Amino acid sequence: MSRRDFIKRAAQTTAAAGCGGLLWFALLRQQSAQAAVPLRPPGARAERDFSALCIKCGQCVQACPYHTLSLAKPGEPAVTGTPRFAPRDVPCFMCEDIPCAKACPTGALDRGLRDIRAARMGLAVVDPASCLSWQGLRCEVCFRACPVSGKAITIAPHPRQLSRHAVFVPLVHAEACTGCGVCEKRCPTEVAAIRIVDPALVQGKIGAHYRMEWNA
């Protein structure tokens, strides 16, 4: 083999290795992003079933009158081409006729969902360390903005009574929270002190062996 051929083959091998490394990095990045559970439209099946049924047609995105939904791009926390939404940008405004679910041709979104208040897109979680009410300032923005206010979010007396102004703090009730994200959108802090997350990340389970007769 001539010196010229040797250098040429070495360069080709190096280029191929570099391309392979970039592809592997992109694959790892995509898998890492998909590890986070994205927020799906109302009526979405469990994530595994949703991913199997969704054909990435975008009809639900087109049907949304508020432009809440978008198709995930490479590197975002969702399978590329599937619908998701970011509440801090545009929350779900809970259309009563649920047009996104009706537009789904495969059943990835449950067309049998009749009441938008029964949707469970995620769960609102309050960070007391950055919530204005918990820090002693008067703020009830999330409570007043909640579409199911008084059920999904209630206000309760501040446990420490920091000042006469800090009377109430927000409490989220999982059984009524739809995960629409209006509270996250309206939160006045620089980074929202109330966020919509996958319920599995924050909810525990008591266990069947505990008996609480007062709940019977």
PDB file of C-alpha atoms in Angstrom:
ATOM      1  CA  MET A   1       0.000   0.000   0.000  1.00  0.00           C
ATOM      2  CA  SER A   2       1.373   3.406  -0.974  1.00  0.00           C
ATOM      3  CA  ARG A   3       1.777   6.179   1.537  1.00  0.00           C
ATOM      4  CA  ARG A   4      -0.970   8.155  -0.237  1.00  0.00           C
ATOM      5  CA  ASP A   5      -3.447   5.231  -0.035  1.00  0.00           C
ATOM      6  CA  PHE A   6      -2.590   4.683   3.624  1.00  0.00           C
ATOM      7  CA  ILE A   7      -3.271   8.330   4.486  1.00  0.00           C
ATOM      8  CA  LYS A   8      -6.513   8.262   2.476  1.00  0.00           C
ATOM      9  CA  ARG A   9      -7.805   5.140   4.232  1.00  0.00           C
ATOM     10  CA  ALA A  10      -6.796   6.496   7.623  1.00  0.00           C
ATOM     11  CA  ALA A  11      -8.713   9.699   6.930  1.00  0.00           C
ATOM     12  CA  GLN A  12     -11.790   7.724   5.811  1.00  0.00           C
ATOM     13  CA  THR A  13     -11.626   5.566   8.942  1.00  0.00           C
ATOM     14  CA  THR A  14     -11.329   8.633  11.168  1.00  0.00           C
ATOM     15  CA  ALA A  15     -14.257  10.328   9.424  1.00  0.00           C
ATOM     16  CA  ALA A  16     -16.407   7.200   9.748  1.00  0.00           C
ATOM     17  CA  ALA A  17     -15.554   6.906  13.444  1.00  0.00           C
ATOM     18  CA  GLY A  18     -16.408  10.573  13.951  1.00  0.00           C
ATOM     19  CA  CYS A  19     -19.771  10.212  12.200  1.00  0.00           C
ATOM     20  CA  GLY A  20     -20.518   7.101  14.201  1.00  0.00           C
ATOM     21  CA  GLY A  21     -19.708   8.944  17.418  1.00  0.00           C
ATOM     22  CA  LEU A  22     -22.001  11.826  16.498  1.00  0.00           C
ATOM     23  CA  LEU A  23     -24.825   9.440  15.644  1.00  0.00           C
ATOM     24  CA  TRP A  24     -24.342   7.584  18.927  1.00  0.00           C
ATOM     25  CA  PHE A  25     -24.323  10.874  20.848  1.00  0.00           C
ATOM     26  CA  ALA A  26     -27.537  11.949  19.104  1.00  0.00           C
ATOM     27  CA  LEU A  27     -29.157   8.612  19.910  1.00  0.00           C
ATOM     28  CA  LEU A  28     -28.183   8.838  23.584  1.00  0.00           C
ATOM     29  CA  ARG A  29     -29.452  12.399  23.747  1.00  0.00           C
ATOM     30  CA  GLN A  30     -32.771  11.417  22.198  1.00  0.00           C
ATOM     31  CA  GLN A  31     -33.182   8.465  24.573  1.00  0.00           C
ATOM     32  CA  SER A  32     -32.278  10.660  27.531  1.00  0.00           C
ATOM     33  CA  ALA A  33     -34.882  13.229  26.509  1.00  0.00           C
ATOM     34  CA  GLN A  34     -37.504  10.538  26.096  1.00  0.00           C
ATOM     35  CA  ALA A  35     -36.812   9.283  29.619  1.00  0.00           C
ATOM     36  CA  ALA A  36     -38.750  12.268  30.953  1.00  0.00           C
ATOM     37  CA  VAL A  37     -42.501  11.776  30.670  1.00  0.00           C
ATOM     38  CA  PRO A  38     -43.954  14.591  28.507  1.00  0.00           C
ATOM     39  CA  LEU A  39     -47.308  16.261  29.088  1.00  0.00           C
ATOM     40  CA  ARG A  40     -49.815  14.859  26.613  1.00  0.00           C
ATOM     41  CA  PRO A  41     -53.198  16.153  25.393  1.00  0.00           C
ATOM     42  CA  PRO A  42     -56.331  15.378  27.411  1.00  0.00           C
ATOM     43  CA  GLY A  43     -57.504  11.799  27.071  1.00  0.00           C
ATOM     44  CA  ALA A  44     -54.023  10.448  26.312  1.00  0.00           C
ATOM     45  CA  ARG A  45     -53.567   6.759  27.052  1.00  0.00           C
ATOM     46  CA  ALA A  46     -50.822   5.508  29.343  1.00  0.00           C
ATOM     47  CA  GLU A  47     -47.479   6.512  27.802  1.00  0.00           C
ATOM     48  CA  ARG A  48     -46.582   3.060  26.479  1.00  0.00           C
ATOM     49  CA  ASP A  49     -50.017   2.593  24.894  1.00  0.00           C
ATOM     50  CA  PHE A  50     -50.016   6.159  23.614  1.00  0.00           C
ATOM     51  CA  SER A  51     -46.649   5.703  21.896  1.00  0.00           C
ATOM     52  CA  ALA A  52     -47.845   2.492  20.287  1.00  0.00           C
ATOM     53  CA  LEU A  53     -51.070   4.045  18.977  1.00  0.00           C
ATOM     54  CA  CYS A  54     -49.946   7.542  17.979  1.00  0.00           C
ATOM     55  CA  ILE A  55     -49.121   7.762  14.260  1.00  0.00           C
ATOM     56  CA  LYS A  56     -47.704  11.315  14.541  1.00  0.00           C
ATOM     57  CA  CYS A  57     -50.305  12.704  12.163  1.00  0.00           C
ATOM     58  CA  GLY A  58     -50.646  16.036  13.961  1.00  0.00           C
ATOM     59  CA  GLN A  59     -54.439  16.180  13.649  1.00  0.00           C
ATOM     60  CA  CYS A  60     -54.827  16.851  17.372  1.00  0.00           C
ATOM     61  CA  VAL A  61     -52.399  19.772  17.053  1.00  0.00           C
ATOM     62  CA  GLN A  62     -54.421  21.251  14.208  1.00  0.00           C
ATOM     63  CA  ALA A  63     -57.680  20.785  16.126  1.00  0.00           C
ATOM     64  CA  CYS A  64     -56.512  22.720  19.208  1.00  0.00           C
ATOM     65  CA  PRO A  65     -58.015  26.246  19.025  1.00  0.00           C
ATOM     66  CA  TYR A  66     -55.464  27.701  21.449  1.00  0.00           C
ATOM     67  CA  HIS A  67     -52.305  26.351  19.782  1.00  0.00           C
ATOM     68  CA  THR A  68     -51.463  24.575  23.024  1.00  0.00           C
ATOM     69  CA  LEU A  69     -50.165  21.435  21.357  1.00  0.00           C
ATOM     70  CA  SER A  70     -47.075  21.013  19.249  1.00  0.00           C
ATOM     71  CA  LEU A  71     -45.260  18.064  17.733  1.00  0.00           C
ATOM     72  CA  ALA A  72     -42.099  17.178  19.626  1.00  0.00           C
ATOM     73  CA  LYS A  73     -38.812  17.990  17.920  1.00  0.00           C
ATOM     74  CA  PRO A  74     -35.595  15.957  18.245  1.00  0.00           C
ATOM     75  CA  GLY A  75     -34.035  16.464  21.673  1.00  0.00           C
ATOM     76  CA  GLU A  76     -37.305  17.409  23.385  1.00  0.00           C
ATOM     77  CA  PRO A  77     -38.707  15.238  26.213  1.00  0.00           C
ATOM     78  CA  ALA A  78     -41.036  13.254  23.966  1.00  0.00           C
ATOM     79  CA  VAL A  79     -40.830  10.891  21.010  1.00  0.00           C
ATOM     80  CA  THR A  80     -40.221  13.043  17.941  1.00  0.00           C
ATOM     81  CA  GLY A  81     -43.429  13.855  16.094  1.00  0.00           C
ATOM     82  CA  THR A  82     -45.812  13.104  18.984  1.00  0.00           C
ATOM     83  CA  PRO A  83     -48.041  15.798  20.526  1.00  0.00           C
ATOM     84  CA  ARG A  84     -47.044  17.473  23.789  1.00  0.00           C
ATOM     85  CA  PHE A  85     -47.459  20.814  25.508  1.00  0.00           C
ATOM     86  CA  ALA A  86     -45.510  23.097  27.833  1.00  0.00           C
ATOM     87  CA  PRO A  87     -47.854  24.871  30.293  1.00  0.00           C
ATOM     88  CA  ARG A  88     -45.505  27.778  30.931  1.00  0.00           C
ATOM     89  CA  ASP A  89     -45.771  28.598  27.213  1.00  0.00           C
ATOM     90  CA  VAL A  90     -49.420  27.725  26.517  1.00  0.00           C
ATOM     91  CA  PRO A  91     -51.510  25.634  28.939  1.00  0.00           C
ATOM     92  CA  CYS A  92     -54.545  23.525  28.113  1.00  0.00           C
ATOM     93  CA  PHE A  93     -57.604  25.742  28.376  1.00  0.00           C
ATOM     94  CA  MET A  94     -59.906  22.744  28.847  1.00  0.00           C
ATOM     95  CA  CYS A  95     -62.260  22.954  25.866  1.00  0.00           C
ATOM     96  CA  GLU A  96     -65.560  21.403  26.868  1.00  0.00           C
ATOM     97  CA  ASP A  97     -65.912  19.569  23.546  1.00  0.00           C
ATOM     98  CA  ILE A  98     -62.293  18.248  23.716  1.00  0.00           C
ATOM     99  CA  PRO A  99     -61.581  18.716  19.970  1.00  0.00           C
ATOM    100  CA  CYS A 100     -58.061  17.260  20.131  1.00  0.00           C
ATOM    101  CA  ALA A 101     -59.321  13.879  21.352  1.00  0.00           C
ATOM    102  CA  LYS A 102     -62.104  13.849  18.764  1.00  0.00           C
ATOM    103  CA  ALA A 103     -59.580  14.479  15.996  1.00  0.00           C
ATOM    104  CA  CYS A 104     -57.375  11.511  16.924  1.00  0.00           C
ATOM    105  CA  PRO A 105     -57.860   8.766  14.302  1.00  0.00           C
ATOM    106  CA  THR A 106     -56.262   5.898  16.238  1.00  0.00           C
ATOM    107  CA  GLY A 107     -57.532   6.177  19.797  1.00  0.00           C
ATOM    108  CA  ALA A 108     -54.201   7.309  21.230  1.00  0.00           C
ATOM    109  CA  LEU A 109     -56.404  10.028  22.700  1.00  0.00           C
ATOM    110  CA  ASP A 110     -59.542   8.590  24.257  1.00  0.00           C
ATOM    111  CA  ARG A 111     -62.486   9.798  22.173  1.00  0.00           C
ATOM    112  CA  GLY A 112     -64.764   8.476  24.905  1.00  0.00           C
ATOM    113  CA  LEU A 113     -63.649  11.237  27.281  1.00  0.00           C
ATOM    114  CA  ARG A 114     -66.812  13.291  27.785  1.00  0.00           C
ATOM    115  CA  ASP A 115     -65.941  15.578  30.671  1.00  0.00           C
ATOM    116  CA  ILE A 116     -62.711  17.577  30.391  1.00  0.00           C
ATOM    117  CA  ARG A 117     -62.616  17.778  34.192  1.00  0.00           C
ATOM    118  CA  ALA A 118     -61.976  14.026  34.210  1.00  0.00           C
ATOM    119  CA  ALA A 119     -58.746  14.484  32.215  1.00  0.00           C
ATOM    120  CA  ARG A 120     -55.503  13.716  34.036  1.00  0.00           C
ATOM    121  CA  MET A 121     -52.719  15.270  31.966  1.00  0.00           C
ATOM    122  CA  GLY A 122     -50.460  15.699  34.986  1.00  0.00           C
ATOM    123  CA  LEU A 123     -50.474  16.934  38.554  1.00  0.00           C
ATOM    124  CA  ALA A 124     -49.756  20.404  39.917  1.00  0.00           C
ATOM    125  CA  VAL A 125     -47.058  20.518  42.594  1.00  0.00           C
ATOM    126  CA  VAL A 126     -46.194  23.578  44.695  1.00  0.00           C
ATOM    127  CA  ASP A 127     -42.624  24.440  45.678  1.00  0.00           C
ATOM    128  CA  PRO A 128     -42.928  26.110  49.112  1.00  0.00           C
ATOM    129  CA  ALA A 129     -39.375  27.452  48.846  1.00  0.00           C
ATOM    130  CA  SER A 130     -40.328  29.749  45.947  1.00  0.00           C
ATOM    131  CA  CYS A 131     -44.104  30.140  46.364  1.00  0.00           C
ATOM    132  CA  LEU A 132     -44.863  33.745  47.340  1.00  0.00           C
ATOM    133  CA  SER A 133     -47.666  32.741  49.692  1.00  0.00           C
ATOM    134  CA  TRP A 134     -45.458  30.239  51.502  1.00  0.00           C
ATOM    135  CA  GLN A 135     -42.766  32.907  51.830  1.00  0.00           C
ATOM    136  CA  GLY A 136     -45.081  35.386  53.536  1.00  0.00           C
ATOM    137  CA  LEU A 137     -46.473  37.446  50.648  1.00  0.00           C
ATOM    138  CA  ARG A 138     -50.122  37.619  49.674  1.00  0.00           C
ATOM    139  CA  CYS A 139     -50.597  35.709  46.417  1.00  0.00           C
ATOM    140  CA  GLU A 140     -53.553  33.604  45.384  1.00  0.00           C
ATOM    141  CA  VAL A 141     -52.961  33.715  41.632  1.00  0.00           C
ATOM    142  CA  CYS A 142     -52.945  29.939  41.073  1.00  0.00           C
ATOM    143  CA  PHE A 143     -56.089  29.491  43.162  1.00  0.00           C
ATOM    144  CA  ARG A 144     -57.966  32.172  41.246  1.00  0.00           C
ATOM    145  CA  ALA A 145     -56.691  31.040  37.840  1.00  0.00           C
ATOM    146  CA  CYS A 146     -57.536  27.345  38.317  1.00  0.00           C
ATOM    147  CA  PRO A 147     -60.457  26.294  36.067  1.00  0.00           C
ATOM    148  CA  VAL A 148     -61.669  23.982  38.840  1.00  0.00           C
ATOM    149  CA  SER A 149     -60.826  26.382  41.659  1.00  0.00           C
ATOM    150  CA  GLY A 150     -62.057  25.257  45.027  1.00  0.00           C
ATOM    151  CA  LYS A 151     -61.605  21.612  44.064  1.00  0.00           C
ATOM    152  CA  ALA A 152     -58.204  21.156  42.416  1.00  0.00           C
ATOM    153  CA  ILE A 153     -56.623  24.038  44.344  1.00  0.00           C
ATOM    154  CA  THR A 154     -57.834  25.349  47.668  1.00  0.00           C
ATOM    155  CA  ILE A 155     -56.302  27.841  50.066  1.00  0.00           C
ATOM    156  CA  ALA A 156     -55.603  27.060  53.688  1.00  0.00           C
ATOM    157  CA  PRO A 157     -54.282  29.077  56.646  1.00  0.00           C
ATOM    158  CA  HIS A 158     -50.504  29.516  56.586  1.00  0.00           C
ATOM    159  CA  PRO A 159     -49.159  26.960  59.079  1.00  0.00           C
ATOM    160  CA  ARG A 160     -46.551  29.349  60.486  1.00  0.00           C
ATOM    161  CA  GLN A 161     -48.533  32.611  60.317  1.00  0.00           C
ATOM    162  CA  LEU A 162     -45.479  34.579  59.189  1.00  0.00           C
ATOM    163  CA  SER A 163     -47.380  37.856  59.016  1.00  0.00           C
ATOM    164  CA  ARG A 164     -50.898  39.192  59.026  1.00  0.00           C
ATOM    165  CA  HIS A 165     -50.606  39.479  55.230  1.00  0.00           C
ATOM    166  CA  ALA A 166     -49.626  35.825  54.691  1.00  0.00           C
ATOM    167  CA  VAL A 167     -52.966  34.357  55.586  1.00  0.00           C
ATOM    168  CA  PHE A 168     -53.406  31.607  53.021  1.00  0.00           C
ATOM    169  CA  VAL A 169     -51.276  29.120  51.104  1.00  0.00           C
ATOM    170  CA  PRO A 170     -52.340  26.993  48.082  1.00  0.00           C
ATOM    171  CA  LEU A 171     -53.001  23.279  48.480  1.00  0.00           C
ATOM    172  CA  VAL A 172     -53.388  20.950  45.476  1.00  0.00           C
ATOM    173  CA  HIS A 173     -55.876  18.063  45.568  1.00  0.00           C
ATOM    174  CA  ALA A 174     -54.759  15.303  43.209  1.00  0.00           C
ATOM    175  CA  GLU A 175     -58.201  13.766  42.837  1.00  0.00           C
ATOM    176  CA  ALA A 176     -59.493  16.924  41.121  1.00  0.00           C
ATOM    177  CA  CYS A 177     -56.389  18.311  39.360  1.00  0.00           C
ATOM    178  CA  THR A 178     -56.584  17.892  35.575  1.00  0.00           C
ATOM    179  CA  GLY A 179     -52.986  18.943  34.934  1.00  0.00           C
ATOM    180  CA  CYS A 180     -54.112  21.688  32.546  1.00  0.00           C
ATOM    181  CA  GLY A 181     -51.230  23.945  33.592  1.00  0.00           C
ATOM    182  CA  VAL A 182     -53.137  27.239  33.795  1.00  0.00           C
ATOM    183  CA  CYS A 183     -51.760  27.669  37.318  1.00  0.00           C
ATOM    184  CA  GLU A 184     -48.189  27.197  36.081  1.00  0.00           C
ATOM    185  CA  LYS A 185     -48.748  29.703  33.273  1.00  0.00           C
ATOM    186  CA  ARG A 186     -50.158  32.357  35.588  1.00  0.00           C
ATOM    187  CA  CYS A 187     -47.677  31.924  38.459  1.00  0.00           C
ATOM    188  CA  PRO A 188     -45.927  35.323  38.844  1.00  0.00           C
ATOM    189  CA  THR A 189     -42.519  34.029  40.005  1.00  0.00           C
ATOM    190  CA  GLU A 190     -39.578  34.098  37.590  1.00  0.00           C
ATOM    191  CA  VAL A 191     -39.625  30.302  37.419  1.00  0.00           C
ATOM    192  CA  ALA A 192     -43.080  28.949  38.192  1.00  0.00           C
ATOM    193  CA  ALA A 193     -43.450  27.897  41.833  1.00  0.00           C
ATOM    194  CA  ILE A 194     -46.242  25.549  40.822  1.00  0.00           C
ATOM    195  CA  ARG A 195     -45.444  23.043  38.072  1.00  0.00           C
ATOM    196  CA  ILE A 196     -47.267  20.253  36.243  1.00  0.00           C
ATOM    197  CA  VAL A 197     -45.463  16.931  36.502  1.00  0.00           C
ATOM    198  CA  ASP A 198     -46.078  13.246  35.930  1.00  0.00           C
ATOM    199  CA  PRO A 199     -48.095  12.078  38.978  1.00  0.00           C
ATOM    200  CA  ALA A 200     -45.961   8.933  39.249  1.00  0.00           C
ATOM    201  CA  LEU A 201     -42.963  11.108  40.117  1.00  0.00           C
ATOM    202  CA  VAL A 202     -44.541  12.675  43.205  1.00  0.00           C
ATOM    203  CA  GLN A 203     -47.368  10.452  44.411  1.00  0.00           C
ATOM    204  CA  GLY A 204     -46.780   7.631  46.845  1.00  0.00           C
ATOM    205  CA  LYS A 205     -48.977   4.669  47.685  1.00  0.00           C
ATOM    206  CA  ILE A 206     -50.128   3.820  51.194  1.00  0.00           C
ATOM    207  CA  GLY A 207     -50.550   0.083  50.729  1.00  0.00           C
ATOM    208  CA  ALA A 208     -53.568  -2.170  51.167  1.00  0.00           C
ATOM    209  CA  HIS A 209     -52.403  -3.509  54.538  1.00  0.00           C
ATOM    210  CA  TYR A 210     -53.072  -0.158  56.229  1.00  0.00           C
ATOM    211  CA  ARG A 211     -56.651   0.113  57.470  1.00  0.00           C
ATOM    212  CA  MET A 212     -58.150   3.511  58.080  1.00  0.00           C
ATOM    213  CA  GLU A 213     -61.623   2.850  59.337  1.00  0.00           C
ATOM    214  CA  TRP A 214     -62.520   6.546  59.341  1.00  0.00           C
ATOM    215  CA  ASN A 215     -62.312   6.571  55.532  1.00  0.00           C
ATOM    216  CA  ALA A 216     -64.613   3.566  55.147  1.00  0.00           C
TER     217      ALA A 216
END
